[in-house]
CSV table of C-alpha atoms in Angstrom, one decimal:
chain,number,residue,atom,x,y,z
A,1,UNK,CA,1.2,49.3,18.7
A,2,UNK,CA,2.4,52.4,16.8
A,3,UNK,CA,6.0,53.0,16.1
A,4,UNK,CA,8.2,55.3,13.9
A,5,UNK,CA,10.7,53.9,11.5
A,6,UNK,CA,13.7,56.2,10.7
A,7,UNK,CA,17.2,55.7,9.5
A,8,UNK,CA,20.3,57.2,7.9
A,9,UNK,CA,20.4,60.5,9.8
A,10,UNK,CA,24.0,61.1,8.7
A,11,UNK,CA,24.6,63.8,11.2
A,12,UNK,CA,27.7,65.9,10.3
A,13,UNK,CA,27.2,65.4,6.6
A,14,UNK,CA,28.3,68.2,4.2
A,15,UNK,CA,26.6,68.6,0.9
A,16,UNK,CA,29.4,69.5,-1.6
A,17,UNK,CA,31.0,71.4,1.3
A,18,UNK,CA,27.7,73.0,2.4
A,19,UNK,CA,27.2,72.5,6.2
A,20,UNK,CA,23.8,70.9,6.7
A,21,UNK,CA,23.6,71.4,10.5
A,22,UNK,CA,20.8,73.9,10.4
A,23,UNK,CA,18.9,71.8,7.8
A,24,UNK,CA,19.3,68.7,10.0
A,25,UNK,CA,18.2,70.5,13.2
A,26,UNK,CA,15.1,71.8,11.2
A,27,UNK,CA,14.2,68.2,10.2
A,28,UNK,CA,14.8,66.8,13.6
A,29,UNK,CA,12.5,69.4,15.1
A,30,UNK,CA,9.8,68.3,12.7
A,31,UNK,CA,10.3,64.7,13.7
A,32,UNK,CA,10.1,65.6,17.4
A,33,UNK,CA,6.9,67.7,16.9
A,34,UNK,CA,5.4,64.8,14.9
A,35,UNK,CA,6.3,62.3,17.7
A,36,UNK,CA,4.7,64.7,20.3
A,37,UNK,CA,1.5,64.7,18.2
A,38,UNK,CA,1.4,61.1,17.2
A,39,UNK,CA,2.7,59.6,20.6
A,40,UNK,CA,4.3,56.4,19.2
A,41,UNK,CA,5.1,53.7,21.7
A,42,UNK,CA,8.5,53.1,20.0
A,43,UNK,CA,10.9,55.0,17.7
A,44,UNK,CA,13.4,53.0,15.6
A,45,UNK,CA,16.5,54.5,14.0
A,46,UNK,CA,18.0,51.9,11.7
A,47,UNK,CA,21.7,52.9,11.5
A,48,UNK,CA,24.0,55.6,10.2
A,49,UNK,CA,23.5,58.0,13.0
A,50,UNK,CA,26.6,59.9,11.9
A,51,UNK,CA,28.1,60.5,8.5
A,52,UNK,CA,31.6,59.6,9.8
A,53,UNK,CA,32.9,56.9,12.1
A,54,UNK,CA,34.6,59.6,14.2
A,55,UNK,CA,32.0,62.4,14.3
A,56,UNK,CA,32.8,65.9,15.3
A,57,UNK,CA,31.9,67.3,18.7
A,58,UNK,CA,29.3,69.4,17.0
A,59,UNK,CA,27.7,66.3,15.4
A,60,UNK,CA,27.6,64.5,18.7
A,61,UNK,CA,26.0,67.6,20.3
A,62,UNK,CA,23.4,67.6,17.5
A,63,UNK,CA,22.5,64.0,18.1
A,64,UNK,CA,22.3,64.5,21.8
A,65,UNK,CA,19.9,67.4,21.3
A,66,UNK,CA,17.7,65.3,19.0
A,67,UNK,CA,17.4,62.3,21.3
A,68,UNK,CA,16.9,64.5,24.4
A,69,UNK,CA,14.1,66.4,22.7
A,70,UNK,CA,12.5,63.1,21.5
A,71,UNK,CA,12.5,61.6,25.0
A,72,UNK,CA,11.0,64.8,26.4
A,73,UNK,CA,8.3,64.9,23.7
A,74,UNK,CA,7.3,61.3,24.3
A,75,UNK,CA,8.4,60.3,27.8
A,76,UNK,CA,6.8,56.8,27.6
A,77,UNK,CA,8.3,56.0,24.3
A,78,UNK,CA,11.1,53.4,23.9
A,79,UNK,CA,13.9,54.7,21.5
A,80,UNK,CA,15.9,52.0,19.7
A,81,UNK,CA,19.0,52.8,17.7
A,82,UNK,CA,21.5,50.6,15.9
A,83,UNK,CA,24.8,51.5,14.3
A,84,UNK,CA,25.3,51.6,10.5
A,85,UNK,CA,28.2,51.1,8.2
A,86,UNK,CA,29.1,54.8,8.6
A,87,UNK,CA,29.2,54.6,12.4
A,88,UNK,CA,31.8,53.4,14.8
A,89,UNK,CA,30.2,50.3,16.3
A,90,UNK,CA,32.3,50.5,19.5
A,91,UNK,CA,31.4,54.2,20.0
A,92,UNK,CA,27.7,53.6,19.5
A,93,UNK,CA,27.9,50.7,22.0
A,94,UNK,CA,29.1,52.9,24.8
A,95,UNK,CA,26.8,53.2,27.9
A,96,UNK,CA,24.5,50.6,26.3
A,97,UNK,CA,23.5,49.1,29.7
A,98,UNK,CA,23.0,52.5,31.4
A,99,UNK,CA,20.9,53.9,28.5
A,100,UNK,CA,18.7,50.9,28.4
A,101,UNK,CA,17.5,51.7,31.9
A,102,UNK,CA,16.2,55.0,30.4
A,103,UNK,CA,14.3,53.2,27.6
A,104,UNK,CA,17.0,54.2,25.1
A,105,UNK,CA,18.7,51.3,23.4
A,106,UNK,CA,21.8,52.1,21.5
A,107,UNK,CA,23.2,48.9,20.0
A,108,UNK,CA,26.5,49.3,18.2
A,109,UNK,CA,27.9,45.7,18.2
A,110,UNK,CA,26.4,42.4,17.1
A,111,UNK,CA,26.7,39.3,19.4
A,112,UNK,CA,30.4,38.9,20.4
A,113,UNK,CA,30.4,35.4,22.0
A,114,UNK,CA,28.6,32.1,21.7
A,115,UNK,CA,26.3,32.9,24.7
A,116,UNK,CA,25.3,36.3,23.3
A,117,UNK,CA,22.4,36.8,20.9
A,118,UNK,CA,20.8,39.7,19.0
A,119,UNK,CA,19.6,42.3,21.4
A,120,UNK,CA,15.8,41.8,21.9
A,121,UNK,CA,13.5,44.4,23.3
A,122,UNK,CA,10.0,43.3,24.2
A,123,UNK,CA,7.1,45.7,24.5
A,124,UNK,CA,3.4,45.0,25.2
A,125,UNK,CA,0.1,46.2,23.9
A,126,UNK,CA,-3.5,44.9,24.0
A,127,UNK,CA,-2.6,42.1,21.7
A,128,UNK,CA,0.4,40.8,23.6
A,129,UNK,CA,4.2,41.0,23.0
A,130,UNK,CA,6.0,42.7,20.2
A,131,UNK,CA,9.7,41.6,20.0
A,132,UNK,CA,12.2,44.0,18.5
A,133,UNK,CA,15.4,42.4,17.3
A,134,UNK,CA,18.1,45.1,17.1
A,135,UNK,CA,20.8,44.0,14.6
A,136,UNK,CA,23.5,46.6,13.9
A,137,UNK,CA,25.5,46.6,10.7
A,138,UNK,CA,27.5,43.4,10.5
A,139,UNK,CA,30.7,42.5,8.6
A,140,UNK,CA,31.4,38.8,8.5
A,141,UNK,CA,34.7,39.3,10.3
A,142,UNK,CA,32.8,40.8,13.3
A,143,UNK,CA,31.1,37.5,14.1
A,144,UNK,CA,33.7,35.0,13.0
A,145,UNK,CA,34.2,33.8,16.6
A,146,UNK,CA,30.5,32.9,16.8
A,147,UNK,CA,29.8,31.5,13.4
A,148,UNK,CA,33.2,30.1,12.5
A,149,UNK,CA,34.4,29.9,8.9
A,150,UNK,CA,33.4,28.1,5.7
A,151,UNK,CA,35.0,24.8,4.6
A,152,UNK,CA,38.0,26.6,3.2
A,153,UNK,CA,38.7,28.6,6.4
A,154,UNK,CA,37.4,31.9,5.0
A,155,UNK,CA,34.8,34.2,6.5
A,156,UNK,CA,31.2,33.5,5.4
A,157,UNK,CA,29.7,35.8,2.9
A,158,UNK,CA,27.5,38.7,4.1
A,159,UNK,CA,24.4,36.7,3.0
A,160,UNK,CA,25.4,33.5,4.9
A,161,UNK,CA,26.4,35.6,7.9
A,162,UNK,CA,23.1,37.3,8.3
A,163,UNK,CA,21.2,34.1,7.7
A,164,UNK,CA,23.2,32.2,10.3
A,165,UNK,CA,22.9,35.0,12.9
A,166,UNK,CA,19.1,35.0,12.6
A,167,UNK,CA,18.9,31.2,12.6
A,168,UNK,CA,20.6,31.2,16.0
A,169,UNK,CA,17.7,33.1,17.5
A,170,UNK,CA,14.8,31.4,19.3
A,171,UNK,CA,12.0,33.4,17.7
A,172,UNK,CA,8.5,32.8,19.0
A,173,UNK,CA,6.4,32.8,15.8
A,174,UNK,CA,3.1,33.0,17.8
A,175,UNK,CA,4.2,36.6,18.8
A,176,UNK,CA,4.8,39.6,16.6
A,177,UNK,CA,8.5,40.1,15.7
A,178,UNK,CA,10.2,43.2,14.2
A,179,UNK,CA,13.8,43.3,12.9
A,180,UNK,CA,15.8,46.5,12.9
A,181,UNK,CA,18.8,46.1,10.6
A,182,UNK,CA,21.3,48.0,8.5
A,183,UNK,CA,22.4,45.9,5.5
A,184,UNK,CA,21.9,45.7,1.8
A,185,UNK,CA,18.9,43.4,1.4
A,186,UNK,CA,18.2,42.3,-2.1
A,187,UNK,CA,14.6,41.6,-3.1
A,188,UNK,CA,14.0,38.1,-4.4
A,189,UNK,CA,14.4,38.0,-8.2
A,190,UNK,CA,16.3,41.2,-8.4
A,191,UNK,CA,20.0,41.9,-9.1
A,192,UNK,CA,22.0,44.5,-7.3
A,193,UNK,CA,22.3,46.5,-10.5
A,194,UNK,CA,18.5,46.8,-10.7
A,195,UNK,CA,18.4,48.7,-7.3
A,196,UNK,CA,18.7,52.4,-7.7
A,197,UNK,CA,21.4,53.7,-5.3
A,198,UNK,CA,22.1,57.3,-4.3
A,199,UNK,CA,25.5,59.0,-4.8
A,200,UNK,CA,25.8,59.5,-1.0
A,201,UNK,CA,25.7,55.7,-0.3
A,202,UNK,CA,28.8,53.6,0.2
A,203,UNK,CA,28.8,50.7,-2.2
A,204,UNK,CA,31.0,47.7,-2.1
A,205,UNK,CA,33.0,46.3,-5.1
A,206,UNK,CA,31.2,43.4,-6.6
A,207,UNK,CA,28.2,44.1,-4.3
A,208,UNK,CA,29.7,41.5,-1.9
A,209,UNK,CA,27.5,43.0,0.9
A,210,UNK,CA,24.2,41.9,-0.6
A,211,UNK,CA,21.9,39.8,1.5
A,212,UNK,CA,18.9,37.8,0.1
A,213,UNK,CA,15.7,39.1,1.5
A,214,UNK,CA,14.2,35.7,2.2
A,215,UNK,CA,15.9,35.9,5.6
A,216,UNK,CA,13.3,38.6,6.5
A,217,UNK,CA,10.3,36.2,6.1
A,218,UNK,CA,10.3,35.2,9.8
A,219,UNK,CA,9.5,38.8,10.8
A,220,UNK,CA,6.2,40.7,10.8
A,221,UNK,CA,8.0,43.9,9.9
A,222,UNK,CA,11.6,44.8,9.0
A,223,UNK,CA,12.7,48.3,9.7
A,224,UNK,CA,15.7,48.6,7.4
A,225,UNK,CA,18.5,51.2,7.0
A,226,UNK,CA,21.3,51.7,4.4
A,227,UNK,CA,19.5,52.5,1.2
A,228,UNK,CA,18.8,56.3,1.0
A,229,UNK,CA,15.7,56.1,-1.2
A,230,UNK,CA,12.5,54.9,0.3
A,231,UNK,CA,11.7,51.4,-1.0
A,232,UNK,CA,10.2,48.1,-0.1
A,233,UNK,CA,12.0,44.8,-0.3
A,234,UNK,CA,9.6,42.4,-1.9
A,235,UNK,CA,7.0,43.0,0.8
A,236,UNK,CA,5.2,46.1,2.0
A,237,UNK,CA,6.2,45.2,5.6
A,238,UNK,CA,9.9,45.0,4.7
A,239,UNK,CA,11.2,48.4,3.8
A,240,UNK,CA,13.8,51.1,3.8
A,241,UNK,CA,12.4,54.4,5.0
A,242,UNK,CA,15.2,56.4,3.3
A,243,UNK,CA,17.0,59.4,4.7
A,244,UNK,CA,14.9,62.1,6.5
A,245,UNK,CA,16.9,64.7,4.6
A,246,UNK,CA,18.4,64.6,1.1
A,247,UNK,CA,22.1,63.8,1.3
A,248,UNK,CA,23.1,64.3,-2.4
A,249,UNK,CA,22.1,65.9,-5.6
A,250,UNK,CA,20.9,62.5,-6.8
A,251,UNK,CA,18.1,62.7,-4.2
A,252,UNK,CA,16.7,65.9,-5.6
A,253,UNK,CA,12.8,65.9,-5.7
A,254,UNK,CA,12.6,62.8,-3.5
A,255,UNK,CA,9.8,63.0,-0.9
A,256,UNK,CA,11.3,62.3,2.5
A,257,UNK,CA,9.2,61.2,5.5
A,258,UNK,CA,8.7,59.2,8.6
A,259,UNK,CA,7.3,55.7,8.2
A,260,UNK,CA,4.6,55.1,10.7
A,261,UNK,CA,3.7,51.5,11.5
A,262,UNK,CA,0.7,50.4,13.4
A,263,UNK,CA,1.2,46.7,14.1
A,264,UNK,CA,-1.9,44.9,15.2
A,265,UNK,CA,-2.9,41.4,16.0
A,266,UNK,CA,-0.6,38.7,14.6
A,267,UNK,CA,-3.2,37.7,12.0
A,268,UNK,CA,-4.0,41.3,10.9
A,269,UNK,CA,-2.1,43.3,8.3
A,270,UNK,CA,-0.1,46.2,9.8
A,271,UNK,CA,-1.1,49.7,8.9
A,272,UNK,CA,1.9,51.5,7.2
A,273,UNK,CA,1.8,55.1,6.4
A,274,UNK,CA,4.4,57.9,5.7
A,275,UNK,CA,4.2,61.4,7.2
A,276,UNK,CA,6.0,63.8,4.8
A,277,UNK,CA,8.9,65.9,6.0
A,278,UNK,CA,9.5,69.3,4.5
A,279,UNK,CA,13.2,70.5,4.4
A,280,UNK,CA,14.3,74.0,5.2
A,281,UNK,CA,15.9,74.1,1.8
A,282,UNK,CA,15.1,71.7,-1.0
A,283,UNK,CA,17.8,70.3,-3.4
A,284,UNK,CA,17.0,71.3,-7.0
A,285,UNK,CA,18.5,70.6,-10.4
A,286,UNK,CA,17.8,73.6,-12.7
A,287,UNK,CA,18.5,73.2,-16.4
A,288,UNK,CA,18.1,75.6,-19.2
A,289,UNK,CA,19.5,78.7,-20.8
A,290,UNK,CA,21.4,81.0,-18.5
A,291,UNK,CA,19.0,83.9,-18.7
A,292,UNK,CA,16.0,81.7,-18.0
A,293,UNK,CA,17.8,80.0,-15.1
A,294,UNK,CA,18.6,83.4,-13.5
A,295,UNK,CA,14.8,84.2,-13.4
A,296,UNK,CA,14.2,81.2,-11.0
A,297,UNK,CA,16.2,82.7,-8.1
A,298,UNK,CA,15.7,80.9,-4.7
A,299,UNK,CA,17.3,80.0,-1.4
A,300,UNK,CA,17.3,76.3,-2.0
A,301,UNK,CA,20.4,74.1,-2.7
A,302,UNK,CA,20.7,74.3,-6.5
A,303,UNK,CA,22.7,72.4,-9.1
A,304,UNK,CA,22.7,74.4,-12.4
A,305,UNK,CA,23.0,72.8,-15.8
A,306,UNK,CA,23.4,75.4,-18.6
A,307,UNK,CA,22.4,74.5,-22.1
A,308,UNK,CA,23.5,77.7,-24.0
A,309,UNK,CA,25.2,76.8,-27.2
A,310,UNK,CA,27.1,80.1,-27.4
A,311,UNK,CA,30.2,81.0,-25.4
A,312,UNK,CA,29.5,82.7,-22.0
A,313,UNK,CA,31.8,84.9,-19.9
A,314,UNK,CA,32.7,82.5,-17.1
A,315,UNK,CA,33.4,85.1,-14.4
A,316,UNK,CA,30.2,87.1,-15.1
A,317,UNK,CA,28.1,83.9,-15.2
A,318,UNK,CA,29.6,82.6,-11.9
A,319,UNK,CA,28.9,85.9,-10.1
A,320,UNK,CA,25.3,86.3,-11.4
A,321,UNK,CA,24.5,82.7,-10.5
A,322,UNK,CA,25.8,83.1,-7.0
A,323,UNK,CA,23.7,86.2,-6.5
A,324,UNK,CA,20.6,84.5,-7.8
A,325,UNK,CA,21.2,81.3,-5.8
A,326,UNK,CA,23.0,82.0,-2.4
A,327,UNK,CA,23.2,78.2,-1.8
A,328,UNK,CA,24.5,77.2,-5.2
A,329,UNK,CA,26.1,73.8,-5.2
A,330,UNK,CA,27.6,73.4,-8.6
A,331,UNK,CA,27.6,74.6,-12.2
A,332,UNK,CA,27.9,72.5,-15.3
A,333,UNK,CA,27.3,73.0,-19.0
A,334,UNK,CA,25.6,70.5,-21.3
A,335,UNK,CA,27.6,69.8,-24.3
A,336,UNK,CA,25.1,70.4,-27.2
A,337,UNK,CA,27.7,70.6,-29.9
A,338,UNK,CA,27.9,67.7,-32.3
A,339,UNK,CA,31.2,66.5,-33.6
A,340,UNK,CA,31.6,64.1,-36.5
A,341,UNK,CA,34.7,61.9,-37.0
A,342,UNK,CA,35.8,60.3,-40.2
A,343,UNK,CA,36.5,57.0,-38.4
A,344,UNK,CA,35.2,55.5,-35.2
A,345,UNK,CA,37.3,55.2,-32.1
A,346,UNK,CA,36.9,52.3,-29.7
A,347,UNK,CA,34.6,52.9,-26.7
A,348,UNK,CA,36.4,53.0,-23.4
A,349,UNK,CA,34.8,51.6,-20.3
A,350,UNK,CA,35.0,53.6,-17.1
A,351,UNK,CA,36.7,51.3,-14.7
A,352,UNK,CA,35.8,51.0,-11.0
A,353,UNK,CA,38.7,50.8,-8.4
A,354,UNK,CA,38.7,47.0,-8.4
A,355,UNK,CA,38.9,46.7,-12.3
A,356,UNK,CA,41.5,49.4,-12.4
A,357,UNK,CA,43.8,47.5,-9.9
A,358,UNK,CA,43.2,44.3,-11.8
A,359,UNK,CA,44.2,45.8,-15.1
A,360,UNK,CA,47.4,47.0,-13.5
A,361,UNK,CA,48.4,43.9,-11.5
A,362,UNK,CA,47.3,41.3,-14.1
A,363,UNK,CA,47.1,37.5,-13.7
A,364,UNK,CA,45.6,37.6,-10.1
A,365,UNK,CA,44.3,34.4,-8.5
A,366,UNK,CA,40.8,34.2,-7.2
A,367,UNK,CA,42.2,34.4,-3.6
A,368,UNK,CA,44.2,37.5,-4.5
A,369,UNK,CA,41.1,39.1,-6.1
A,370,UNK,CA,39.0,38.4,-3.0
A,371,UNK,CA,41.7,40.0,-0.8
A,372,UNK,CA,41.9,43.0,-3.1
A,373,UNK,CA,38.1,43.5,-2.9
A,374,UNK,CA,38.2,43.3,0.9
A,375,UNK,CA,40.9,46.0,1.0
A,376,UNK,CA,39.1,48.3,-1.3
A,377,UNK,CA,35.8,47.9,0.5
A,378,UNK,CA,37.5,48.5,3.9
A,379,UNK,CA,39.1,51.7,2.6
A,380,UNK,CA,35.8,52.9,1.1
A,381,UNK,CA,34.1,52.2,4.4
A,382,UNK,CA,36.7,54.3,6.4
A,383,UNK,CA,36.3,57.2,4.0
């Protein structure tokens, strides 16, 4: 069985105030044409459909156009979509039962009661059943009524929550099982600080949302969303596909693509490949002397770093760069001047929001610190 693995569409995203609608439509058209050519039996979109929980009418229209064209290009295909941390789970969950009758599964909410389980979609091929478990982004508070609390009456951690949710499932290990999930899965033996994250990703204070990847071991493939850079999670069959379009300057020069999985017999290794996607405009970081930079004129999204040591007329520089690069994102200058001091000054650590609040409030208990982290992470998620 062949299926596509996509995630993190972030429809409605603006790149430093540049509207990416045309760029996203261009990429979505490539995906549709590729689906028409490859004829996958399923297409998985692992969360973050939109860039904001309350998307604009234009963003909703863009998503509607994309899904409609996908279904028209591959009428026999089953489309499975889950919500991510950028999405409104309740909004994605609308018309869930109606859409499933059209082979489009949009799952916004995790199980809400003790008799509910992770949405499972079963497809068949010549080798038998393939079970797709569709688990949208989960905060511990969302499933408190099902899982209960720890011995102190607090919500379980993200790690314990995901483990307990999957342990509830009656998984048939004689069949092939695929998880579609949008969480921060941490490879065994790695720390959160070792995972390269993109500027466009929402990150929690203290990395409280990390989930140990051993929970994935019961699946034959894990189609993951949330991390914007393509990467595996300790196993070739457990992977983040990354965004189909660069969402920040930190993603410059990343090769984006569609992960194509051909899952075979239970005892055979799945074939996994990536079909490259070519953006309408690339994101580039161009560094050098001003006169040399101006010779590299292009229509791409460009971040300019000027290394000239001499003073430059700001207004003239700004105008010339905008003429050379119609889609200029930002201009910065590299500080090449060396300054010597007679005595050393103490180094100042850049504080994150949590550390800054702690330095102001002082003498906080562990319970108060946990509450503060939750508040900061909630605010970051809303923004």
